[in-house]
Coordinates of C-alpha atoms in Angstrom, one line a residue:
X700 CA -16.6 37.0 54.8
X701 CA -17.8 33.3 55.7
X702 CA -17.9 32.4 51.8
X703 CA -17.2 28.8 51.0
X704 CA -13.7 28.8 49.0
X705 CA -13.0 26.4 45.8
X706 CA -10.1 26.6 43.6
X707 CA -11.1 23.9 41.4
X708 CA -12.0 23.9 37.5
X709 CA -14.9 22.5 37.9
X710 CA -17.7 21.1 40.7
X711 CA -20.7 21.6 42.3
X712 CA -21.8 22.4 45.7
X713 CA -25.0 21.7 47.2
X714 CA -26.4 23.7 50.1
X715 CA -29.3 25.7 51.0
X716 CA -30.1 29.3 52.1
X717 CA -33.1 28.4 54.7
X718 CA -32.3 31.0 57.2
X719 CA -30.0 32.9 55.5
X720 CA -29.7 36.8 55.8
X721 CA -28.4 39.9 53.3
X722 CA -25.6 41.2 54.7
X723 CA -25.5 45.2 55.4
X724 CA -24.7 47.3 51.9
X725 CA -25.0 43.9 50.0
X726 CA -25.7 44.6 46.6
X727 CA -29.5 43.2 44.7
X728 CA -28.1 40.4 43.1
X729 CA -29.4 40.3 39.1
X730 CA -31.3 43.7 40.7
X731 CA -33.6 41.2 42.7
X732 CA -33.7 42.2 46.3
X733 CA -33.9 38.8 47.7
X734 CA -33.2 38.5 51.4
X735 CA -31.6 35.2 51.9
X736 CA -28.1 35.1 50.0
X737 CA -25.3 32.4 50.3
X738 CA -21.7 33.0 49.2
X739 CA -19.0 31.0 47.6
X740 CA -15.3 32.4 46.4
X741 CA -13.5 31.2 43.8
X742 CA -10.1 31.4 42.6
X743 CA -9.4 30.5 39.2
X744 CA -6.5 28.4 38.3
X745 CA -6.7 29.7 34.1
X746 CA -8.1 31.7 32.5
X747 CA -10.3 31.7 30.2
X748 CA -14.4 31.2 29.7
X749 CA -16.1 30.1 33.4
X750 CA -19.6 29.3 33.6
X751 CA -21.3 29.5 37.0
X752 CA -25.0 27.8 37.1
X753 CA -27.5 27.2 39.9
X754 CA -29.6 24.7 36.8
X755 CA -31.0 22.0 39.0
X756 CA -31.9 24.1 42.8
X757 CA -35.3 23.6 44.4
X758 CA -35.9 27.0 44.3
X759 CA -36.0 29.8 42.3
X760 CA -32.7 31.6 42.4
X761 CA -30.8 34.7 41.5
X762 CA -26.8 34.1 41.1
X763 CA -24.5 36.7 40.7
X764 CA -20.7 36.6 40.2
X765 CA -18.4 40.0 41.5
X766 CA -14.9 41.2 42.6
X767 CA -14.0 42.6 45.5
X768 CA -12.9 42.3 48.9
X769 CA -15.6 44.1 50.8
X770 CA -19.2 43.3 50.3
X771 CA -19.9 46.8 50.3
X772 CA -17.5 47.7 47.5
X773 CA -17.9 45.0 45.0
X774 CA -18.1 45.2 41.1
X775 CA -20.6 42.8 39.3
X776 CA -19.0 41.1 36.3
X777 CA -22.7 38.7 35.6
X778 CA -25.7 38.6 37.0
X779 CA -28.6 36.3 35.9
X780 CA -32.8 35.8 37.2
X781 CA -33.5 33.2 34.8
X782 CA -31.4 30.7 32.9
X783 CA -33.0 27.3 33.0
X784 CA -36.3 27.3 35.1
X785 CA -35.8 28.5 38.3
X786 CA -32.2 28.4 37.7
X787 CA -30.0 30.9 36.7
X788 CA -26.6 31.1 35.0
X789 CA -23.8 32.9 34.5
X790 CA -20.4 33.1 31.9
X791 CA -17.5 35.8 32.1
X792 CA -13.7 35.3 31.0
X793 CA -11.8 34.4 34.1
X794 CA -8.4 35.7 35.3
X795 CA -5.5 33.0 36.6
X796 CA -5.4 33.7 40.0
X797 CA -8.4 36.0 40.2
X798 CA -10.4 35.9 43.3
X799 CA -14.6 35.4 42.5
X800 CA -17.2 35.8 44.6
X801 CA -20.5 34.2 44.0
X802 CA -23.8 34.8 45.5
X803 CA -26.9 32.6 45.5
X804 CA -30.4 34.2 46.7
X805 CA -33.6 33.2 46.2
X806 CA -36.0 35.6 44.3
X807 CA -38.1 37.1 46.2
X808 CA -36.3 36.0 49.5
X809 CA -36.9 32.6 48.6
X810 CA -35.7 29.7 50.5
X811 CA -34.9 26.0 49.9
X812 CA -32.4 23.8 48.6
X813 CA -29.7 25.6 46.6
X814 CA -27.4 23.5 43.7
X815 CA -24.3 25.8 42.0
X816 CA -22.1 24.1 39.3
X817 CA -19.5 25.7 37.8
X818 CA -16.8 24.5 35.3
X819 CA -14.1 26.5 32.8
X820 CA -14.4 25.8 28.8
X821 CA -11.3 24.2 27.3
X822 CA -8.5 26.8 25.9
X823 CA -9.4 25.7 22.7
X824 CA -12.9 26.2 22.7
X825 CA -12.9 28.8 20.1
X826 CA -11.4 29.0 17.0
X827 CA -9.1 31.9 18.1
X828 CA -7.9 30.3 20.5
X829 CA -6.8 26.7 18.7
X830 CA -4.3 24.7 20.1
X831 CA -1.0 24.9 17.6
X832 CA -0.3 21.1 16.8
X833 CA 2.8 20.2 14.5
X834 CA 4.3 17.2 12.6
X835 CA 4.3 15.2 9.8
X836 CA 2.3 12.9 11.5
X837 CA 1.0 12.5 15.7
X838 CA -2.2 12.3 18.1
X839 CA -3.2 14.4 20.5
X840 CA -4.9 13.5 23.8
X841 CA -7.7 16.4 24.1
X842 CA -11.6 16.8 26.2
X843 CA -14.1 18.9 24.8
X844 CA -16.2 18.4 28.2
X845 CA -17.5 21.5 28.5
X846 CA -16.8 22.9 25.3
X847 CA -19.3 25.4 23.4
X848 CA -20.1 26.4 19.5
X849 CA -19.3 29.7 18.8
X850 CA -22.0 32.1 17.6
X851 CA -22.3 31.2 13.9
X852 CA -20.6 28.0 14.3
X853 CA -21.9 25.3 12.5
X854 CA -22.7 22.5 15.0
X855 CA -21.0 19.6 14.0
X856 CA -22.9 16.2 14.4
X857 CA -26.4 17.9 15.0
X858 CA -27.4 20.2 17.4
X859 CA -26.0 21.2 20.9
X860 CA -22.2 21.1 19.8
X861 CA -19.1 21.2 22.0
X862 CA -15.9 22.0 19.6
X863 CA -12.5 22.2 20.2
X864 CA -10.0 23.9 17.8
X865 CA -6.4 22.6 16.5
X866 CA -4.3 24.8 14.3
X867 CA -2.0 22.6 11.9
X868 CA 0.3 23.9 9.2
X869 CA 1.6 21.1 7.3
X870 CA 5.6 20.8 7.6
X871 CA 6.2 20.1 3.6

């Protein structure tokens, strides 16, 4: 009920659950029982690919992302234990205008400093979804901050990768 709300694309929030509680008929986030959760809700402004992460928190975490209005009654779209060290992460396809609620814990009822970053991929981050560009000739501004290689995607310029994807069909 006391969640901290965000509505933006991307961010992070840094926190920590020292003297945190679960809340009654809160579910085991990741199926950890953990003890000392910490909520966030956010609303997304696309949709399209988010990625939740608590990468980077002095403890080690559980993070789990749900629906729902009543804590009691929620239905878990991701859950991760272990991502990146202690950290965990999470991806799901977001809704425009869908309500999210995230909860950090600490395995094992952990307790410490807590770091959550979350961002959206571009529209065009797979090849399905390329952005239709037209013309004889013309530039596109575009980011591919945040952008992924599919699975079986050739990485292009090494390892890592973060494509983006035009569609052209050339006029004449």
């Amino acid at each position: 009920a006391n969640a901290m709300a965000f509505a933006a694309d991307s961010g992070t929030a840094d926190g920590t659950n020292a003297g945190a509680t679960k809340e009654l008929g809160e579910p085991a986030h990741a199926g950890a029982e953990g003890g000392a959760s910490i909520w966030y809700r956010w609303t997304a402004g696309r949709s399209g690919q988010a990625v939740f992460s608590t990468c980077g928190s002095g403890i080690d975490t559980v993070l789990a992302v749900y629906t729902g209005t009543a804590v009691g009654s929620l239905t878990q779209i991701g859950a991760s234990a272990v991502d990146c060290g202690d950290g965990s992460g999470v991806s799901f396809r977001a809704s425009a205008g869908a309500e999210y609620n995230v909860a950090v814990d600490g395995q094992a009822g952990e307790t410490g400093s807590t770091h959550l970053e979350w961002f959206q991929r571009p529209t065009n981050d797979d090849r399905a979804d390329a952005a239709s560009i037209s013309g004889d000739t013309g530039t596109v501004d575009s980011s591919n901050r945040y952008g992924s290689l599919e699975p079986n995607e050739p990485g292009p310029g090494g390892p890592g990768g973060a494509s983006v994807w035009f569609r052209w069909t050339a006029p004449s």
